[in-house]
Amino acid sequence: MPLRLLKYGFKRDHAEPRYFNTPAALKDSYDVVIVGAGGHGLACAYNLAHYHGITRIAVVDRGYLGGGNTGRNTTIVRSNYLTPEGVRFYDRSVQIFKGLSAELDFNLFYSERGHFTLAHNEGTLRTARWRAEVNKHYGVESEVVGPDDVKRACPEIDLGCGGRHPIVGALYHAPGAIVRHDAVAWGYARQASAKGVEIFQNTAVTGIETSNGRVTGVVTDRGRIKTGKVVSATAGATPTILKMVDLESPIEIYPLQACVSEPMKPWLDTIIVSGSLHVYVSQTARGELVMGAAVDPAELHSTRSSFEFVTGIADQMLDLFPFLAGVKIVRQWAGMADMTPDFAPVMGKTPVAGFYLDAGWGTWGFKATPVCGETMAYTVANDRNHELITGFGLDRFERFEMLGEKGAAAVGH
Ligand code: PYC
C-alpha cells in the first residue's frame, strides 16, 4: 500500500503538497533536457535523478503534463509480444509496473485482469500459437485457449459474434492489466520534481543546436538552454524534432481514437481484444467501458475525433456484446500515433552525439513507460544503449533489419 495512504489516513489535516514545482524561469544550462512531459519523458527524468544522481534536468513540453498520448491511451499493460526483443522489453515493464505504486508512493490503481486476444479464424490462431511459444520461452505467461475458456471468463460474450465471425479460440495472457494512465505521469512528475528536476509546461522547443555533430543547446519559446544531452520523448512530433538535428526516420503519424461509455455495474473482469473486429475493451473501476480501435486509415497530424469511429466501434462491440445496445458513449478522443514500418519503437543513441530518441511508439507506448524510463536513463547516463533496447535503434531501417512486431503490437493493422 502506498505510504501516503497511511500517512494521510492518520493525519488530522490532509494538506496535499503541490504535485510538482514550476520554476519561474529556465536556467542557462542543464545537464539533460528532455523534450516531452508525458510518461516516458518524466519516467526518464525520475530514473536519471533517482538511480543515476543526475538532477540538473529540464523537462519541457509545448502543452500540459501528460496531455499527449499518456492521457489518451486505453491504459492496457501486457507483454505478450511476438519478437524476443519485444517480449523481454515489455516483460520488464510489467515487472516494474507491479511495484510502481509503492516506488512512487502514489496509488496508480494497477489492476491485473487477464488479457484475451480473440481469434476468429485459423490464421489468427496460428499467430496466437506462435506468440504463446515465444512468450513461454522467455518466461511470460501466455497460452492458447478455446472458446469455452473465453466464455467462462466473460459469460456476456456472444461466441458466434452475430453469426459473422465466430470465436475459434484466443491467446490468454494472465498478467494483462490496466492502470490509471494520468496517475503514471503525475507519480513520476512528483518524484522527479522532489529530486530537483524542473518541469516546464507550455514551453515549445523551436530548435536544437549542434556543433561538430554534438548537441550543444535547445532553443525554446522561453529562451535558450545550453546542454550536451537532449532526449526526444514526444508523440506526434518526432519528425519535427528530428528535422531540428538533420535526422530522418520512417515514422508517419496517424490518429488513434478511443472512447468511453457511461458507467455500468461491473461485468467485464478481463481485457478483450479482437484484431479481426478492430476493437479492444476493458471496464474501469468506475464502471465505464474504455474502448479503442485500429489507427485511422490516413496519415493526419491531428487529435480530432470522428463520427465514423464511434459508429464503427459501436458496430463491432455489438457483434461481441449484443446486450450493450442502448448503452451510451459519453466521450471520445484521439491521440497521434508515431507509426513505424515494423511496429517496434525507435530508441537510444543516434548519429548526433548527445541526442537520444524515445520514439516510434505507435499504438504500443503507454505500457512501456516504466521500462523506457529505466532504459533511457541508463542510456543517457552512460552514453551507451541499455541492452534491452539494442534491437530498437534508428539505424535498423538503413540496414533493412526490421523487427516484425506487427502480429502482436495492437489490433487490425
Ligand atoms: O498494445 O495493448 C496494446 C494496445 C491497446 C490499445 C492500443 N494498443
Short mmCIF file of C-alpha atoms and ligand atoms in Angstrom, two decimals:
data_model
loop_
_atom_site.label_atom_id
_atom_site.label_comp_id
_atom_site.label_asym_id
_atom_site.label_seq_id
_atom_site.Cartn_x
_atom_site.Cartn_y
_atom_site.Cartn_z
CA MET A 1 0.00 0.00 0.00
CA PRO A 2 1.47 3.42 -0.84
CA LEU A 3 2.83 5.05 2.32
CA ARG A 4 0.91 8.24 1.53
CA LEU A 5 -2.41 6.47 2.11
CA LEU A 6 -1.36 5.55 5.66
CA LYS A 7 0.25 8.93 6.30
CA TYR A 8 -2.86 10.88 5.33
CA GLY A 9 -5.16 8.32 6.94
CA PHE A 10 -3.67 9.14 10.36
CA LYS A 11 -3.26 12.91 9.85
CA ARG A 12 -5.68 15.48 11.23
CA ASP A 13 -5.31 17.81 8.28
CA HIS A 14 -4.82 16.49 4.81
CA ALA A 15 -2.94 19.27 3.13
CA GLU A 16 -1.73 17.82 -0.16
CA PRO A 17 1.73 19.02 -1.17
CA ARG A 18 1.99 20.53 -4.63
CA TYR A 19 2.48 17.82 -7.25
CA PHE A 20 5.50 19.50 -8.74
CA ASN A 21 7.17 22.89 -8.81
CA THR A 22 7.29 25.13 -11.83
CA PRO A 23 10.31 27.43 -11.52
CA ALA A 24 9.76 30.98 -12.74
CA ALA A 25 12.46 30.84 -15.41
CA LEU A 26 14.64 28.41 -17.28
CA LYS A 27 18.25 28.22 -16.12
CA ASP A 28 21.02 29.00 -18.63
CA SER A 29 22.12 25.37 -18.70
CA TYR A 30 21.09 21.87 -17.67
CA ASP A 31 22.91 18.55 -17.82
CA VAL A 32 19.95 17.00 -19.67
CA VAL A 33 16.94 18.50 -21.47
CA ILE A 34 14.01 16.15 -22.04
CA VAL A 35 11.52 17.18 -24.71
CA GLY A 36 8.08 15.86 -23.77
CA ALA A 37 6.41 15.84 -20.33
CA GLY A 38 4.48 12.63 -20.93
CA GLY A 39 5.01 9.41 -19.04
CA HIS A 40 8.15 8.48 -20.98
CA GLY A 41 9.94 11.81 -20.55
CA LEU A 42 9.03 12.06 -16.88
CA ALA A 43 9.97 8.44 -16.17
CA CYS A 44 13.35 9.10 -17.79
CA ALA A 45 13.81 12.22 -15.64
CA TYR A 46 12.86 10.33 -12.46
CA ASN A 47 15.19 7.43 -13.24
CA LEU A 48 18.09 9.78 -14.08
CA ALA A 49 17.62 11.62 -10.79
CA HIS A 50 16.86 8.63 -8.56
CA TYR A 51 19.17 5.95 -9.92
CA HIS A 52 21.95 7.92 -11.62
CA GLY A 53 22.24 11.03 -9.43
CA ILE A 54 21.69 13.41 -12.39
CA THR A 55 19.30 16.11 -11.20
CA ARG A 56 20.10 19.20 -13.31
CA ILE A 57 17.35 18.28 -15.74
CA ALA A 58 14.69 20.37 -17.53
CA VAL A 59 11.62 18.62 -18.90
CA VAL A 60 9.89 20.88 -21.44
CA ASP A 61 6.54 20.40 -23.15
CA ARG A 62 4.65 22.63 -25.55
CA GLY A 63 1.37 21.50 -23.92
CA TYR A 64 0.47 20.28 -20.46
CA LEU A 65 1.86 17.40 -18.42
CA GLY A 66 0.51 14.03 -19.60
CA GLY A 67 -1.67 15.78 -22.21
CA GLY A 68 -0.33 13.78 -25.16
CA ASN A 69 -0.65 10.05 -25.62
CA THR A 70 -0.11 9.35 -21.91
CA GLY A 71 -3.60 10.68 -21.22
CA ARG A 72 -5.15 9.42 -24.47
CA ASN A 73 -4.48 5.68 -24.49
CA THR A 74 -6.72 2.87 -23.25
CA THR A 75 -4.42 2.05 -20.27
CA ILE A 76 -3.59 -1.55 -21.22
CA VAL A 77 -0.40 -3.17 -19.91
CA ARG A 78 0.82 -6.52 -21.29
CA SER A 79 3.95 -8.27 -22.55
CA ASN A 80 2.60 -10.97 -24.92
CA TYR A 81 4.65 -9.78 -27.89
CA LEU A 82 5.92 -11.72 -30.85
CA THR A 83 9.64 -10.96 -31.08
CA PRO A 84 12.16 -11.93 -28.39
CA GLU A 85 13.23 -8.26 -28.21
CA GLY A 86 9.64 -7.16 -27.63
CA VAL A 87 8.78 -9.85 -25.08
CA ARG A 88 11.83 -9.22 -22.89
CA PHE A 89 11.39 -5.45 -23.06
CA TYR A 90 7.67 -5.31 -22.23
CA ASP A 91 8.02 -8.02 -19.58
CA ARG A 92 10.48 -5.79 -17.75
CA SER A 93 7.87 -3.02 -17.95
CA VAL A 94 5.18 -5.26 -16.43
CA GLN A 95 7.55 -6.19 -13.60
CA ILE A 96 8.29 -2.52 -12.82
CA PHE A 97 4.59 -1.60 -13.08
CA LYS A 98 3.71 -4.15 -10.39
CA GLY A 99 5.80 -2.31 -7.79
CA LEU A 100 5.40 1.20 -9.16
CA SER A 101 2.65 2.48 -6.82
CA ALA A 102 4.92 1.66 -3.88
CA GLU A 103 8.04 3.05 -5.58
CA LEU A 104 6.36 6.36 -6.47
CA ASP A 105 4.32 6.37 -3.23
CA PHE A 106 1.23 7.08 -5.33
CA ASN A 107 -1.71 4.78 -5.99
CA LEU A 108 -1.81 4.04 -9.72
CA PHE A 109 -4.73 1.59 -9.37
CA TYR A 110 -2.79 -1.14 -11.14
CA SER A 111 -5.33 -3.88 -11.76
CA GLU A 112 -4.33 -7.29 -13.18
CA ARG A 113 -7.25 -8.51 -15.30
CA GLY A 114 -6.01 -11.13 -17.76
CA HIS A 115 -5.97 -10.33 -21.46
CA PHE A 116 -7.72 -12.28 -24.23
CA THR A 117 -6.76 -11.72 -27.87
CA LEU A 118 -9.63 -13.36 -29.72
CA ALA A 119 -9.13 -15.45 -32.83
CA HIS A 120 -11.95 -15.62 -35.37
CA ASN A 121 -10.09 -17.72 -37.92
CA GLU A 122 -7.28 -20.26 -38.27
CA GLY A 123 -4.74 -17.64 -39.40
CA THR A 124 -5.08 -15.59 -36.22
CA LEU A 125 -4.92 -18.76 -34.13
CA ARG A 126 -1.61 -19.63 -35.81
CA THR A 127 -0.14 -16.25 -34.80
CA ALA A 128 -1.53 -16.79 -31.27
CA ARG A 129 0.30 -20.14 -31.03
CA TRP A 130 3.49 -18.53 -32.26
CA ARG A 131 3.19 -15.74 -29.70
CA ALA A 132 2.43 -18.22 -26.90
CA GLU A 133 5.57 -20.22 -27.69
CA VAL A 134 7.85 -17.17 -27.80
CA ASN A 135 6.25 -15.82 -24.59
CA LYS A 136 6.70 -19.09 -22.69
CA HIS A 137 10.29 -19.35 -23.86
CA TYR A 138 11.00 -16.00 -22.16
CA GLY A 139 9.05 -16.87 -19.01
CA VAL A 140 5.93 -14.84 -19.86
CA GLU A 141 2.56 -16.46 -19.07
CA SER A 142 0.63 -16.94 -22.34
CA GLU A 143 -1.40 -19.83 -23.68
CA VAL A 144 -3.85 -20.59 -26.45
CA VAL A 145 -7.30 -21.34 -25.05
CA GLY A 146 -10.59 -22.47 -26.55
CA PRO A 147 -13.90 -20.63 -26.97
CA ASP A 148 -15.25 -22.26 -23.77
CA ASP A 149 -12.43 -20.67 -21.74
CA VAL A 150 -13.32 -17.28 -23.20
CA LYS A 151 -16.98 -17.82 -22.30
CA ARG A 152 -16.07 -18.88 -18.74
CA ALA A 153 -14.04 -15.71 -18.19
CA CYS A 154 -16.61 -13.49 -19.91
CA PRO A 155 -20.10 -15.02 -19.87
CA GLU A 156 -21.62 -11.98 -21.60
CA ILE A 157 -19.70 -12.52 -24.84
CA ASP A 158 -21.51 -13.84 -27.95
CA LEU A 159 -19.13 -16.55 -29.18
CA GLY A 160 -20.90 -16.57 -32.53
CA CYS A 161 -20.38 -12.78 -32.94
CA GLY A 162 -23.80 -12.42 -34.58
CA GLY A 163 -23.01 -15.39 -36.83
CA ARG A 164 -20.48 -13.35 -38.77
CA HIS A 165 -17.09 -14.07 -37.17
CA PRO A 166 -17.40 -16.94 -34.63
CA ILE A 167 -14.67 -17.01 -31.98
CA VAL A 168 -12.50 -20.10 -32.51
CA GLY A 169 -10.02 -19.55 -29.67
CA ALA A 170 -7.85 -16.90 -28.03
CA LEU A 171 -4.39 -16.07 -26.77
CA TYR A 172 -4.73 -15.70 -23.00
CA HIS A 173 -2.17 -13.62 -21.12
CA ALA A 174 -2.82 -13.71 -17.36
CA PRO A 175 -0.59 -10.71 -16.43
CA GLY A 176 -2.55 -8.34 -18.73
CA ALA A 177 -3.54 -5.29 -16.66
CA ILE A 178 -4.96 -1.79 -16.68
CA VAL A 179 -3.56 1.19 -14.76
CA ARG A 180 -4.65 4.79 -14.30
CA HIS A 181 -2.74 6.49 -17.07
CA ASP A 182 -2.70 10.13 -15.86
CA ALA A 183 -1.56 8.95 -12.43
CA VAL A 184 1.50 7.35 -14.01
CA ALA A 185 2.59 10.74 -15.38
CA TRP A 186 1.73 12.57 -12.13
CA GLY A 187 3.51 10.00 -9.98
CA TYR A 188 6.73 10.24 -11.99
CA ALA A 189 6.46 14.05 -12.16
CA ARG A 190 6.06 14.36 -8.43
CA GLN A 191 9.03 12.19 -7.56
CA ALA A 192 11.23 13.71 -10.26
CA SER A 193 10.35 17.20 -9.06
CA ALA A 194 11.09 16.27 -5.44
CA LYS A 195 14.58 15.28 -6.57
CA GLY A 196 15.22 18.63 -8.27
CA VAL A 197 14.02 18.04 -11.83
CA GLU A 198 12.42 21.20 -13.31
CA ILE A 199 9.26 20.77 -15.38
CA PHE A 200 8.18 23.49 -17.82
CA GLN A 201 4.74 23.15 -19.40
CA ASN A 202 3.58 25.41 -22.27
CA THR A 203 7.19 25.66 -23.40
CA ALA A 204 7.74 24.83 -27.06
CA VAL A 205 11.06 23.67 -28.44
CA THR A 206 11.80 25.59 -31.65
CA GLY A 207 15.31 24.38 -32.36
CA ILE A 208 18.15 22.13 -31.25
CA GLU A 209 21.68 23.44 -31.63
CA THR A 210 24.60 21.26 -32.64
CA SER A 211 28.27 21.81 -33.32
CA ASN A 212 30.65 19.27 -34.90
CA GLY A 213 28.00 16.56 -34.71
CA ARG A 214 27.25 17.13 -31.00
CA VAL A 215 24.25 18.65 -29.25
CA THR A 216 25.09 22.00 -27.65
CA GLY A 217 21.75 23.54 -26.79
CA VAL A 218 17.99 23.76 -27.08
CA VAL A 219 16.04 26.82 -28.23
CA THR A 220 12.58 27.27 -26.70
CA ASP A 221 9.96 30.00 -26.83
CA ARG A 222 11.03 30.86 -23.26
CA GLY A 223 14.72 31.17 -24.05
CA ARG A 224 17.84 29.24 -24.91
CA ILE A 225 19.36 26.43 -22.84
CA LYS A 226 22.92 25.14 -23.02
CA THR A 227 23.11 21.38 -22.71
CA GLY A 228 25.13 18.45 -24.00
CA LYS A 229 22.29 15.92 -23.81
CA VAL A 230 18.78 16.04 -25.26
CA VAL A 231 16.17 13.28 -25.06
CA SER A 232 13.26 13.44 -27.50
CA ALA A 233 10.25 11.74 -25.90
CA THR A 234 7.36 13.21 -27.81
CA ALA A 235 4.42 11.55 -29.53
CA GLY A 236 3.15 13.02 -32.77
CA ALA A 237 6.12 15.39 -33.08
CA THR A 238 9.12 13.12 -33.65
CA PRO A 239 9.56 14.02 -37.36
CA THR A 240 9.54 17.73 -36.43
CA ILE A 241 12.12 17.26 -33.69
CA LEU A 242 14.28 15.05 -35.94
CA LYS A 243 14.43 17.81 -38.59
CA MET A 244 16.00 20.08 -35.96
CA VAL A 245 19.05 17.77 -35.85
CA ASP A 246 19.02 16.88 -39.57
CA LEU A 247 17.93 13.29 -38.99
CA GLU A 248 15.20 11.33 -40.73
CA SER A 249 13.09 8.35 -39.78
CA PRO A 250 10.35 6.35 -41.49
CA ILE A 251 7.86 7.40 -38.75
CA GLU A 252 4.44 8.54 -40.02
CA ILE A 253 1.71 9.97 -37.82
CA TYR A 254 -1.79 8.52 -37.73
CA PRO A 255 -4.63 9.36 -35.32
CA LEU A 256 -5.62 6.62 -32.88
CA GLN A 257 -9.12 7.08 -31.49
CA ALA A 258 -10.78 5.80 -28.33
CA CYS A 259 -13.97 6.34 -26.36
CA VAL A 260 -15.66 5.66 -23.04
CA SER A 261 -19.20 4.55 -22.20
CA GLU A 262 -21.46 5.67 -19.40
CA PRO A 263 -20.71 3.77 -16.15
CA MET A 264 -22.29 0.34 -15.72
CA LYS A 265 -22.31 -2.25 -12.95
CA PRO A 266 -19.13 -4.33 -13.10
CA TRP A 267 -19.49 -7.17 -15.62
CA LEU A 268 -16.20 -7.28 -17.51
CA ASP A 269 -13.27 -8.55 -15.44
CA THR A 270 -10.90 -9.19 -18.29
CA ILE A 271 -9.46 -7.24 -21.20
CA ILE A 272 -10.91 -8.36 -24.54
CA VAL A 273 -9.12 -7.65 -27.82
CA SER A 274 -10.22 -8.63 -31.32
CA GLY A 275 -7.84 -7.91 -34.17
CA SER A 276 -10.36 -9.03 -36.78
CA LEU A 277 -13.08 -6.76 -35.38
CA HIS A 278 -10.61 -3.90 -34.71
CA VAL A 279 -11.67 -3.45 -31.10
CA TYR A 280 -10.30 -3.69 -27.55
CA VAL A 281 -12.24 -3.10 -24.35
CA SER A 282 -11.86 -3.12 -20.57
CA GLN A 283 -14.01 -1.86 -17.72
CA THR A 284 -12.66 0.71 -15.30
CA ALA A 285 -13.09 0.69 -11.53
CA ARG A 286 -15.77 3.37 -12.08
CA GLY A 287 -17.71 1.03 -14.36
CA GLU A 288 -17.08 2.74 -17.71
CA LEU A 289 -16.11 0.69 -20.74
CA VAL A 290 -12.91 2.01 -22.29
CA MET A 291 -12.80 1.08 -25.97
CA GLY A 292 -10.40 1.62 -28.82
CA ALA A 293 -9.88 0.60 -32.43
CA ALA A 294 -7.14 0.49 -35.04
CA VAL A 295 -5.43 3.70 -36.23
CA ASP A 296 -7.27 5.85 -38.79
CA PRO A 297 -6.63 4.80 -42.39
CA ALA A 298 -4.87 8.01 -43.48
CA GLU A 299 -1.91 9.98 -42.15
CA LEU A 300 -3.04 13.07 -40.22
CA HIS A 301 -1.37 15.29 -37.61
CA SER A 302 -4.48 15.92 -35.53
CA THR A 303 -6.30 14.87 -32.36
CA ARG A 304 -9.74 15.37 -33.88
CA SER A 305 -12.17 12.51 -33.28
CA SER A 306 -14.74 11.34 -35.82
CA PHE A 307 -18.33 10.15 -36.10
CA GLU A 308 -17.15 7.26 -38.34
CA PHE A 309 -15.00 6.00 -35.48
CA VAL A 310 -17.73 5.99 -32.88
CA THR A 311 -20.33 4.35 -35.13
CA GLY A 312 -17.77 1.79 -36.33
CA ILE A 313 -16.70 0.78 -32.84
CA ALA A 314 -20.32 0.57 -31.69
CA ASP A 315 -20.98 -1.90 -34.54
CA GLN A 316 -18.04 -4.11 -33.60
CA MET A 317 -18.83 -4.01 -29.88
CA LEU A 318 -22.40 -5.11 -30.57
CA ASP A 319 -21.15 -8.13 -32.53
CA LEU A 320 -19.27 -9.20 -29.39
CA PHE A 321 -21.74 -7.97 -26.75
CA PRO A 322 -25.25 -7.55 -28.20
CA PHE A 323 -26.70 -6.70 -24.76
CA LEU A 324 -24.87 -3.34 -24.89
CA ALA A 325 -27.39 -1.93 -27.39
CA GLY A 326 -28.71 1.24 -25.76
CA VAL A 327 -25.59 1.92 -23.64
CA LYS A 328 -24.34 5.44 -24.29
CA ILE A 329 -20.89 6.51 -25.36
CA VAL A 330 -20.18 9.65 -23.37
CA ARG A 331 -16.76 10.79 -24.54
CA GLN A 332 -14.37 10.18 -27.43
CA TRP A 333 -10.89 11.43 -28.22
CA ALA A 334 -7.77 10.77 -30.27
CA GLY A 335 -4.02 10.63 -29.87
CA MET A 336 -1.33 10.97 -32.51
CA ALA A 337 0.48 7.68 -33.07
CA ASP A 338 4.06 7.67 -34.42
CA MET A 339 3.81 4.54 -36.58
CA THR A 340 6.95 2.68 -37.63
CA PRO A 341 7.03 0.21 -40.55
CA ASP A 342 7.78 -2.77 -38.27
CA PHE A 343 5.53 -1.78 -35.33
CA ALA A 344 8.51 -1.60 -32.96
CA PRO A 345 9.87 1.54 -31.24
CA VAL A 346 12.94 3.62 -32.05
CA MET A 347 15.17 4.09 -29.02
CA GLY A 348 18.62 5.04 -27.87
CA LYS A 349 21.65 6.82 -29.24
CA THR A 350 21.58 8.47 -32.67
CA PRO A 351 24.24 9.66 -35.15
CA VAL A 352 24.14 13.06 -33.38
CA ALA A 353 26.21 12.78 -30.20
CA GLY A 354 24.15 13.63 -27.12
CA PHE A 355 20.82 13.32 -28.94
CA TYR A 356 18.74 10.35 -27.75
CA LEU A 357 15.44 9.07 -29.11
CA ASP A 358 12.50 7.55 -27.27
CA ALA A 359 10.09 7.40 -30.21
CA GLY A 360 8.07 5.35 -32.66
CA TRP A 361 5.52 4.39 -30.04
CA GLY A 362 2.61 3.98 -32.43
CA THR A 363 -0.19 2.27 -30.54
CA TRP A 364 2.07 0.42 -28.09
CA GLY A 365 3.74 3.11 -25.97
CA PHE A 366 1.89 3.55 -22.70
CA LYS A 367 2.62 0.09 -21.37
CA ALA A 368 6.34 0.70 -21.97
CA THR A 369 6.50 3.82 -19.77
CA PRO A 370 8.42 2.33 -16.80
CA VAL A 371 10.91 0.34 -18.89
CA CYS A 372 11.51 3.36 -21.13
CA GLY A 373 12.29 5.40 -18.03
CA GLU A 374 14.75 2.78 -16.85
CA THR A 375 16.47 2.05 -20.16
CA MET A 376 16.60 5.63 -21.46
CA ALA A 377 18.04 6.92 -18.17
CA TYR A 378 20.74 4.22 -18.30
CA THR A 379 21.48 5.08 -21.95
CA VAL A 380 21.71 8.83 -21.30
CA ALA A 381 23.73 8.50 -18.08
CA ASN A 382 26.27 6.09 -19.62
CA ASP A 383 26.08 7.25 -23.24
CA ARG A 384 25.64 3.56 -24.07
CA ASN A 385 22.44 1.82 -25.17
CA HIS A 386 20.86 -0.34 -22.46
CA GLU A 387 20.96 -3.97 -23.55
CA LEU A 388 17.14 -4.21 -23.62
CA ILE A 389 16.93 -1.56 -26.36
CA THR A 390 19.78 -2.58 -28.65
CA GLY A 391 17.31 -4.00 -31.20
CA PHE A 392 15.34 -0.75 -31.41
CA GLY A 393 17.99 1.53 -32.97
CA LEU A 394 17.17 4.06 -35.71
CA ASP A 395 19.88 2.50 -37.91
CA ARG A 396 17.89 -0.75 -38.32
CA PHE A 397 15.88 0.89 -41.11
CA GLU A 398 19.05 1.68 -43.10
CA ARG A 399 20.16 -1.92 -42.68
CA PHE A 400 16.69 -3.28 -43.63
CA GLU A 401 16.65 -5.21 -40.34
CA MET A 402 13.02 -4.82 -39.35
CA LEU A 403 11.79 -6.30 -36.07
CA GLY A 404 8.44 -7.60 -37.30
CA GLU A 405 6.19 -6.88 -34.30
CA LYS A 406 3.05 -6.28 -36.37
CA GLY A 407 1.32 -9.52 -35.33
CA ALA A 408 1.34 -8.50 -31.66
CA ALA A 409 1.52 -4.72 -31.49
CA ALA A 410 -2.15 -3.86 -31.36
CA VAL A 411 -5.24 -4.54 -33.45
CA GLY A 412 -6.07 -4.77 -37.07
CA HIS A 413 -3.04 -3.12 -38.62
O1 PYC B 1 -0.82 -2.62 -27.45
O2 PYC B 1 -2.18 -3.43 -25.98
C1 PYC B 1 -1.90 -2.64 -26.87
C2 PYC B 1 -2.88 -1.63 -27.26
C3 PYC B 1 -4.11 -1.45 -26.73
C4 PYC B 1 -4.64 -0.38 -27.38
C5 PYC B 1 -3.77 0.07 -28.30
N1 PYC B 1 -2.69 -0.70 -28.21
#
